[in-house]
Structure formats: C-alpha cells, structure tokens
Backbone as numpy.savetxt, mean C-alpha at the origin, in Angstrom:
# Nx Ny Nz CAx CAy CAz Cx Cy Cz
-1.50 -0.17 -32.71 -1.72 0.93 -33.63 -1.07 2.19 -33.08
-0.55 3.01 -33.95 0.25 4.16 -33.57 -0.54 5.19 -32.78
-1.81 5.42 -33.13 -2.63 6.40 -32.41 -2.86 5.95 -30.96
-3.11 4.66 -30.78 -3.31 4.13 -29.42 -2.04 4.30 -28.60
-0.87 4.00 -29.21 0.40 4.15 -28.51 0.64 5.61 -28.13
0.32 6.52 -29.04 0.51 7.93 -28.75 -0.42 8.38 -27.61
-1.65 7.92 -27.64 -2.60 8.27 -26.58 -2.13 7.74 -25.24
-1.67 6.49 -25.24 -1.17 5.90 -24.00 0.05 6.65 -23.50
0.96 7.00 -24.40 2.16 7.72 -24.00 1.80 9.10 -23.46
0.78 9.73 -24.05 0.40 11.07 -23.57 -0.22 10.98 -22.18
-0.77 9.84 -21.82 -1.32 9.64 -20.48 -0.24 9.24 -19.49
0.95 8.99 -20.00 1.99 8.50 -19.10 1.78 7.04 -18.80
1.01 6.35 -19.63 0.74 4.94 -19.39 1.96 4.10 -19.72
2.80 4.58 -20.63 3.98 3.81 -21.01 5.21 4.51 -20.45
6.01 3.77 -19.73 7.23 4.33 -19.17 8.40 3.83 -20.00
9.59 4.26 -19.65 10.77 3.86 -20.40 11.10 2.38 -20.23
10.64 1.77 -19.17 10.95 0.36 -18.92 9.76 -0.51 -19.31
10.00 -1.46 -20.20 8.92 -2.33 -20.66 8.31 -3.08 -19.48
6.98 -3.17 -19.47 6.26 -3.90 -18.44 6.00 -3.11 -17.17
6.55 -1.91 -17.10 6.34 -1.07 -15.92 5.52 0.13 -16.34
4.23 -0.11 -16.48 3.32 0.90 -16.99 2.55 1.57 -15.86
2.31 2.87 -16.04 1.44 3.59 -15.12 0.01 3.26 -15.54
-0.67 2.52 -14.70 -2.05 2.11 -14.96 -2.87 2.37 -13.72
-4.16 2.54 -13.89 -5.03 2.71 -12.74 -4.86 1.51 -11.81
-4.67 1.80 -10.53 -4.50 0.74 -9.54 -3.06 0.43 -9.21
-2.11 0.89 -10.05 -0.71 0.59 -9.73 -0.19 1.57 -8.68
0.89 1.20 -8.04 1.53 2.07 -7.06 2.62 2.85 -7.78
2.68 4.15 -7.49 3.69 5.02 -8.10 4.30 5.90 -7.02
5.47 6.43 -7.34 6.19 7.34 -6.44 6.19 8.73 -7.08
5.94 9.74 -6.27 5.92 11.13 -6.73 7.35 11.67 -6.70
7.76 12.30 -7.81 9.11 12.87 -7.90 9.06 14.24 -8.58
10.06 15.04 -8.32 10.30 16.26 -9.09 9.29 17.38 -8.96
8.46 17.37 -7.92 7.50 18.47 -7.77 8.24 19.69 -7.23
7.98 20.83 -7.84 8.61 22.07 -7.39 7.64 22.89 -6.55
6.36 22.88 -6.92 5.35 23.65 -6.19 4.92 23.04 -4.88
5.05 21.72 -4.76 4.65 21.00 -3.53 5.71 19.94 -3.24
6.94 20.36 -2.97 8.05 19.40 -2.80 7.88 18.46 -1.62
6.99 18.80 -0.69 6.77 17.91 0.46 6.21 16.56 0.04
5.64 16.47 -1.18 5.08 15.21 -1.66 6.10 14.36 -2.41
7.26 14.92 -2.73 8.30 14.14 -3.42 8.70 12.96 -2.55
8.77 11.79 -3.16 9.13 10.57 -2.43 7.94 9.82 -1.87
6.75 10.44 -1.89 5.54 9.77 -1.39 5.08 8.71 -2.39
4.51 7.63 -1.88 3.94 6.57 -2.70 2.43 6.65 -2.62
1.78 6.18 -3.69 0.33 6.15 -3.69 -0.19 5.28 -4.82
-1.50 5.10 -4.83 -2.16 4.28 -5.84 -2.82 5.20 -6.85
-2.57 4.92 -8.13 -3.16 5.73 -9.20 -4.65 5.44 -9.29
-5.47 6.51 -9.29 -6.92 6.39 -9.27 -7.57 6.68 -10.61
-6.84 7.14 -11.58 -7.42 7.43 -12.89 -6.69 8.61 -13.51
-6.81 8.73 -14.83 -6.13 9.78 -15.55 -7.14 10.81 -16.05
-6.92 12.09 -15.74 -7.76 13.19 -16.21 -7.13 13.73 -17.49
-7.70 13.34 -18.64 -7.09 13.72 -19.92 -7.18 15.22 -20.18
-8.18 15.90 -19.62 -8.29 17.35 -19.81 -7.14 18.07 -19.09
-6.81 17.62 -17.90 -5.75 18.26 -17.12 -4.38 17.64 -17.37
-4.39 16.44 -17.99 -3.12 15.76 -18.24 -2.45 15.27 -16.97
-3.27 14.85 -16.01 -2.72 14.44 -14.71 -3.36 13.14 -14.22
-2.57 12.37 -13.51 -3.05 11.18 -12.82 -3.56 11.59 -11.44
-4.66 11.02 -11.02 -5.08 11.12 -9.63 -4.31 10.07 -8.87
-3.66 10.46 -7.79 -2.91 9.50 -6.98 -3.32 9.67 -5.53
-3.78 8.56 -4.93 -4.15 8.58 -3.51 -2.91 8.20 -2.71
-2.43 9.17 -1.93 -1.20 8.95 -1.17 -1.42 7.98 -0.01
-0.50 7.05 0.13 -0.59 6.07 1.22 -0.36 6.73 2.57
0.44 7.79 2.60 0.81 8.40 3.88 -0.36 9.06 4.59
-1.23 9.75 3.83 -2.33 10.46 4.51 -3.68 10.31 3.82
-3.75 9.55 2.73 -5.01 9.30 2.04 -5.47 10.43 1.15
-4.70 11.53 1.07 -5.11 12.63 0.20 -4.93 12.23 -1.26
-5.71 12.86 -2.14 -5.62 12.59 -3.57 -5.08 13.84 -4.27
-4.02 13.64 -5.04 -3.39 14.73 -5.76 -3.50 14.49 -7.26
-3.45 15.55 -8.05 -3.37 15.45 -9.50 -1.92 15.68 -9.90
-1.27 14.67 -10.46 0.16 14.73 -10.75 0.40 14.41 -12.23
1.27 15.21 -12.87 1.63 14.96 -14.26 2.41 13.65 -14.36
2.25 12.92 -15.48 2.95 11.64 -15.64 4.47 11.75 -15.48
5.05 12.87 -15.90 6.51 13.03 -15.77 6.95 13.08 -14.32
6.03 13.32 -13.39 6.37 13.40 -11.98 5.98 12.12 -11.22
5.80 11.04 -11.95 5.46 9.75 -11.35 6.42 8.68 -11.83
6.80 7.80 -10.92 7.64 6.66 -11.26 6.91 5.40 -10.85
6.83 4.45 -11.77 6.20 3.15 -11.50 6.92 2.47 -10.33
6.12 1.92 -9.40 6.69 1.17 -8.28 6.23 -0.29 -8.33
4.91 -0.49 -8.48 4.36 -1.84 -8.37 3.09 -1.93 -9.20
2.88 -3.09 -9.82 1.70 -3.33 -10.64 0.44 -3.37 -9.77
-0.73 -3.13 -10.38 -1.99 -3.25 -9.63 -2.11 -4.64 -9.02
-2.77 -4.71 -7.89 -2.92 -5.98 -7.17 -3.51 -7.06 -8.07
-4.44 -6.72 -8.94 -5.10 -7.69 -9.81 -4.15 -8.42 -10.73
-2.97 -7.83 -11.00 -2.02 -8.48 -11.88 -1.33 -9.65 -11.22
-1.54 -9.83 -9.93 -0.95 -10.97 -9.23 -1.98 -12.08 -9.02
-3.16 -11.95 -9.64 -4.20 -12.94 -9.44 -3.76 -14.34 -9.84
-2.85 -14.44 -10.82 -2.38 -15.75 -11.26 -1.39 -16.35 -10.26
-0.85 -15.50 -9.41 0.12 -15.96 -8.44 -0.53 -16.97 -7.49
0.14 -18.06 -7.28 -0.32 -19.08 -6.35 -0.43 -18.46 -4.95
-1.48 -18.81 -4.23 -1.70 -18.24 -2.89 -0.52 -18.49 -1.97
0.07 -19.70 -2.05 1.24 -20.00 -1.21 2.42 -19.10 -1.57
2.59 -18.81 -2.88 3.67 -17.93 -3.32 3.45 -16.52 -2.79
2.20 -16.08 -2.82 1.88 -14.74 -2.32 2.19 -14.64 -0.83
1.78 -15.64 -0.07 2.03 -15.65 1.37 3.53 -15.68 1.65
4.26 -16.50 0.91 5.71 -16.58 1.09 6.38 -15.25 0.77
5.92 -14.59 -0.30 6.48 -13.30 -0.69 6.22 -12.25 0.40
5.00 -12.22 0.93 4.67 -11.28 2.00 5.52 -11.54 3.24
5.71 -12.81 3.59 6.49 -13.16 4.78 7.96 -12.77 4.60
8.51 -12.99 3.40 9.91 -12.60 3.16 10.09 -11.08 3.31
9.14 -10.32 2.77 9.20 -8.86 2.89 9.09 -8.45 4.36
8.18 -9.07 5.08 7.98 -8.78 6.51 9.28 -9.03 7.28
9.90 -10.19 7.03 11.14 -10.54 7.72 12.24 -9.52 7.43
12.33 -9.08 6.17 13.34 -8.08 5.79 13.10 -6.76 6.53
11.83 -6.36 6.62 11.49 -5.11 7.31 11.84 -5.22 8.79
11.49 -6.35 9.41 11.80 -6.54 10.84 13.30 -6.45 11.09
14.08 -7.05 10.21 15.53 -7.02 10.36 16.06 -5.60 10.11
15.61 -4.96 9.03 16.09 -3.63 8.65 15.86 -2.60 9.75
14.68 -2.67 10.40 14.32 -1.68 11.41 14.45 -2.19 12.84
15.07 -3.37 12.99 15.33 -3.96 14.31 14.05 -4.03 15.16
13.04 -4.68 14.59 11.73 -4.78 15.24 11.54 -6.07 16.02
12.61 -6.82 16.23 12.47 -8.14 16.85 12.74 -8.17 18.35
13.19 -7.06 18.91 13.44 -7.03 20.36 12.15 -7.16 21.14
12.25 -7.61 22.38 11.08 -7.86 23.21 10.24 -6.60 23.42
10.91 -5.49 23.73 10.17 -4.23 23.96 9.45 -3.77 22.70
10.16 -3.81 21.57 9.56 -3.38 20.31 8.42 -4.30 19.91
8.62 -5.61 20.05 7.57 -6.57 19.71 6.33 -6.35 20.56
6.53 -6.09 21.85 5.39 -5.83 22.74 4.67 -4.54 22.35
5.44 -3.51 22.01 4.84 -2.25 21.58 3.99 -2.45 20.33
4.54 -3.18 19.35 3.80 -3.42 18.11 2.56 -4.26 18.38
2.68 -5.26 19.24 1.51 -6.08 19.59 0.42 -5.21 20.22
0.81 -4.30 21.11 -0.16 -3.39 21.72 -0.82 -2.50 20.66
-0.02 -2.00 19.74 -0.56 -1.15 18.67 -1.61 -1.90 17.84
-1.27 -3.14 17.50 -2.14 -3.91 16.59 -3.36 -4.50 17.27
-3.32 -4.60 18.59 -4.47 -5.17 19.31 -5.30 -4.12 20.02
-4.95 -2.85 19.80 -5.72 -1.78 20.42 -5.31 -1.48 21.84
-4.21 -2.05 22.31 -3.76 -1.84 23.68 -2.93 -0.58 23.87
-2.62 0.13 22.78 -1.82 1.36 22.90 -2.75 2.52 23.24
-2.45 3.22 24.29 -3.31 4.30 24.76 -3.14 5.55 23.91
-4.26 6.21 23.59 -4.23 7.48 22.89 -3.97 7.41 21.40
-3.95 6.21 20.84 -3.71 6.07 19.40 -4.97 5.50 18.75
-5.55 6.30 17.85 -6.81 5.91 17.23 -6.63 5.14 15.93
-5.65 5.53 15.13 -5.52 4.95 13.80 -4.09 4.47 13.57
-3.97 3.22 13.20 -2.68 2.63 12.90 -2.65 2.33 11.41
-1.68 2.87 10.72 -1.52 2.64 9.30 -0.06 2.85 8.92
0.23 2.79 7.62 1.62 2.96 7.18 2.25 4.25 7.70
1.50 5.35 7.71 2.09 6.63 8.13 2.53 6.58 9.60
1.79 5.86 10.44 2.19 5.74 11.84 3.53 5.00 11.95
3.64 3.87 11.23 4.87 3.09 11.30 6.03 3.84 10.66
5.75 4.65 9.64 6.79 5.45 9.01 7.37 6.44 10.02
6.49 7.08 10.77 6.94 8.07 11.74 7.57 7.42 12.96
6.89 6.46 13.55 7.34 5.87 14.82 8.63 5.07 14.66
8.75 4.29 13.59 9.90 3.40 13.41 10.82 3.86 12.29
10.57 5.08 11.77 11.40 5.67 10.71 11.48 4.76 9.48
10.34 4.13 9.16 10.27 3.22 8.01 10.06 4.01 6.73
10.54 3.46 5.64 10.19 3.97 4.33 8.78 3.46 4.04
8.03 4.21 3.23 6.63 3.89 2.98 6.40 2.46 2.45
7.16 2.01 1.44 6.91 0.63 0.97 7.17 -0.42 2.05
8.14 -0.14 2.94 8.42 -1.08 4.03 7.25 -1.13 5.02
6.69 0.04 5.34 5.54 0.08 6.26 4.36 -0.65 5.64
4.15 -0.47 4.33 3.04 -1.16 3.65 3.25 -2.67 3.65
4.48 -3.12 3.39 4.78 -4.56 3.39 4.60 -5.15 4.78
5.08 -4.44 5.79 4.95 -4.90 7.17 3.49 -5.13 7.52
2.65 -4.14 7.22 1.22 -4.24 7.55 0.49 -5.23 6.66
0.96 -5.43 5.42 0.32 -6.42 4.54 0.48 -7.82 5.13
1.65 -8.12 5.70 1.85 -9.43 6.32 0.97 -9.57 7.57
0.88 -8.50 8.36 0.03 -8.53 9.56 -1.42 -8.83 9.14
-1.89 -8.14 8.10 -3.25 -8.35 7.62 -3.44 -9.80 7.17
-2.46 -10.33 6.46 -2.52 -11.73 5.99 -2.61 -12.68 7.18
-1.81 -12.43 8.21 -1.82 -13.29 9.40 -3.16 -13.22 10.13
-3.72 -12.03 10.22 -5.02 -11.86 10.89 -6.11 -12.59 10.11
-6.08 -12.46 8.78 -7.08 -13.16 7.95 -6.95 -14.67 8.10
-5.72 -15.17 8.18 -5.51 -16.60 8.38 -6.08 -17.03 9.72
-5.76 -16.26 10.75 -6.25 -16.59 12.10 -7.77 -16.67 12.10
-8.40 -15.66 11.50 -9.86 -15.63 11.51 -10.47 -16.78 10.72
-9.84 -17.17 9.60 -10.42 -18.23 8.79 -10.07 -19.62 9.29
-8.83 -19.81 9.74 -8.39 -21.15 10.13 -8.68 -21.47 11.59
-8.43 -20.51 12.46 -8.60 -20.79 13.88 -10.01 -20.52 14.37
-10.69 -19.58 13.72 -12.06 -19.25 14.10 -12.88 -19.00 12.83
-13.22 -20.09 12.12 -13.92 -19.92 10.84 -15.28 -19.24 10.96
-15.84 -19.17 12.17 -17.14 -18.52 12.35 -17.03 -17.05 12.75
-15.80 -16.53 12.86 -15.60 -15.15 13.31 -16.31 -14.16 12.39
-16.19 -14.37 11.08 -16.83 -13.46 10.13 -18.33 -13.44 10.30
-18.93 -14.61 10.42 -20.38 -14.70 10.60 -20.80 -14.08 11.93
-19.99 -14.30 12.97 -20.31 -13.73 14.29 -20.25 -12.20 14.24
-19.25 -11.66 13.55 -19.14 -10.20 13.43 -20.32 -9.62 12.65
-20.73 -10.30 11.57 -21.90 -9.85 10.79 -23.15 -9.90 11.63
-23.32 -10.97 12.40 -24.48 -11.12 13.25 -24.53 -10.00 14.29
-23.38 -9.72 14.91 -23.31 -8.65 15.92 -23.64 -7.31 15.29
-23.16 -7.06 14.07 -23.47 -5.80 13.38 -24.95 -5.70 13.08
-25.56 -6.81 12.65 -26.99 -6.81 12.35 -27.79 -6.56 13.63
-27.38 -7.11 14.74 -28.09 -6.95 16.00 -28.03 -5.50 16.51
-26.98 -4.79 16.14 -26.82 -3.42 16.65 -27.56 -2.40 15.80
-28.19 -2.84 14.71 -28.92 -1.90 13.83 -30.32 -1.68 14.32
C-alpha cells in the first residue's frame, strides 16, 4: 500500500538498492556528517527509528556510543543477524572462516610474532590491556571496522566450538562457579 511505502521511505527503511533496507538490527555505515565528521565511515547497528526526530539510533561498533543519524547519512552494510537464520550452520562457519582468512592475509597477521601477540591478546596474556574488541584491532593492526568485526567473529565461533566440542561441561562449570561466588 502506498501509505506504508511512504512511511517506510520517510524512515529511511527503503534504500535505492532492492533488498538492502535500513532495518532495526542491520549494520549501517555513517556518511556525510558535517557537524560531527569524525563519525563518517564508522559502522554500527541500527537500534530503532525515532519518528519525531526523523533519525535512526545507531550503536557504533568502534566505541559503543549511540548516535541519532538521519537516514540520508546512513548506508546499508549488512542485514540483521536474524536474516541468516535459514543459513545452514556449516555455511555460516565456512563464510566466517573465509572472511577470517582474507583478513589475516590482508593485514599480514600470519607471522609468528603477530600470531603470538594476537594469542596473548585473546587469552588475557597481554599486559595492561583490559578490553579487546574491534576498535582495538582497528587501531593496533590498522584494520577497517568490518574486517576487525569479521576477524573477531571467527575467533568467537572457534571459542564456542572449543567449549562445546572439546569441553561440553565448560558452560555448566562456569555457571556453577558463578553460583558459588554469590
């Protein structure tokens, strides 16, 4: 219906490319800001549309801050995670691994020194570093934000596999330890 289409277009829900809609939960890139140009090029997840202000709430991946951005200043990057629910688990794992391999090659992360540094970061062996996330990898390895997110998504997948396949009781043990400390 025409009214629904107009409402969706006014929210920036429909973009020029079919199938690439700005929807809650999707990843978008911030562009064209004049008042806060430091956010141009940042990626984030859309948190909802404020119809009174005409802006999307976007939680930035780089620092977790939430900004109100007009639809014209957002570009669709990736569909919400839920839209991949039909994807076969093996396909998802293969897709994550391919992206991880591309990132490792692009940023030359396969050398022994770099691999050891990353292992230390991910296992808590790096001194003086409290929080490891996409922004850390963006700064330290000069990664683009989507590459840092893909790199860490594969790491998370590998850790989940390890915990479920190699130590299926790890989750229960962690819950038990948490309950005991209360």
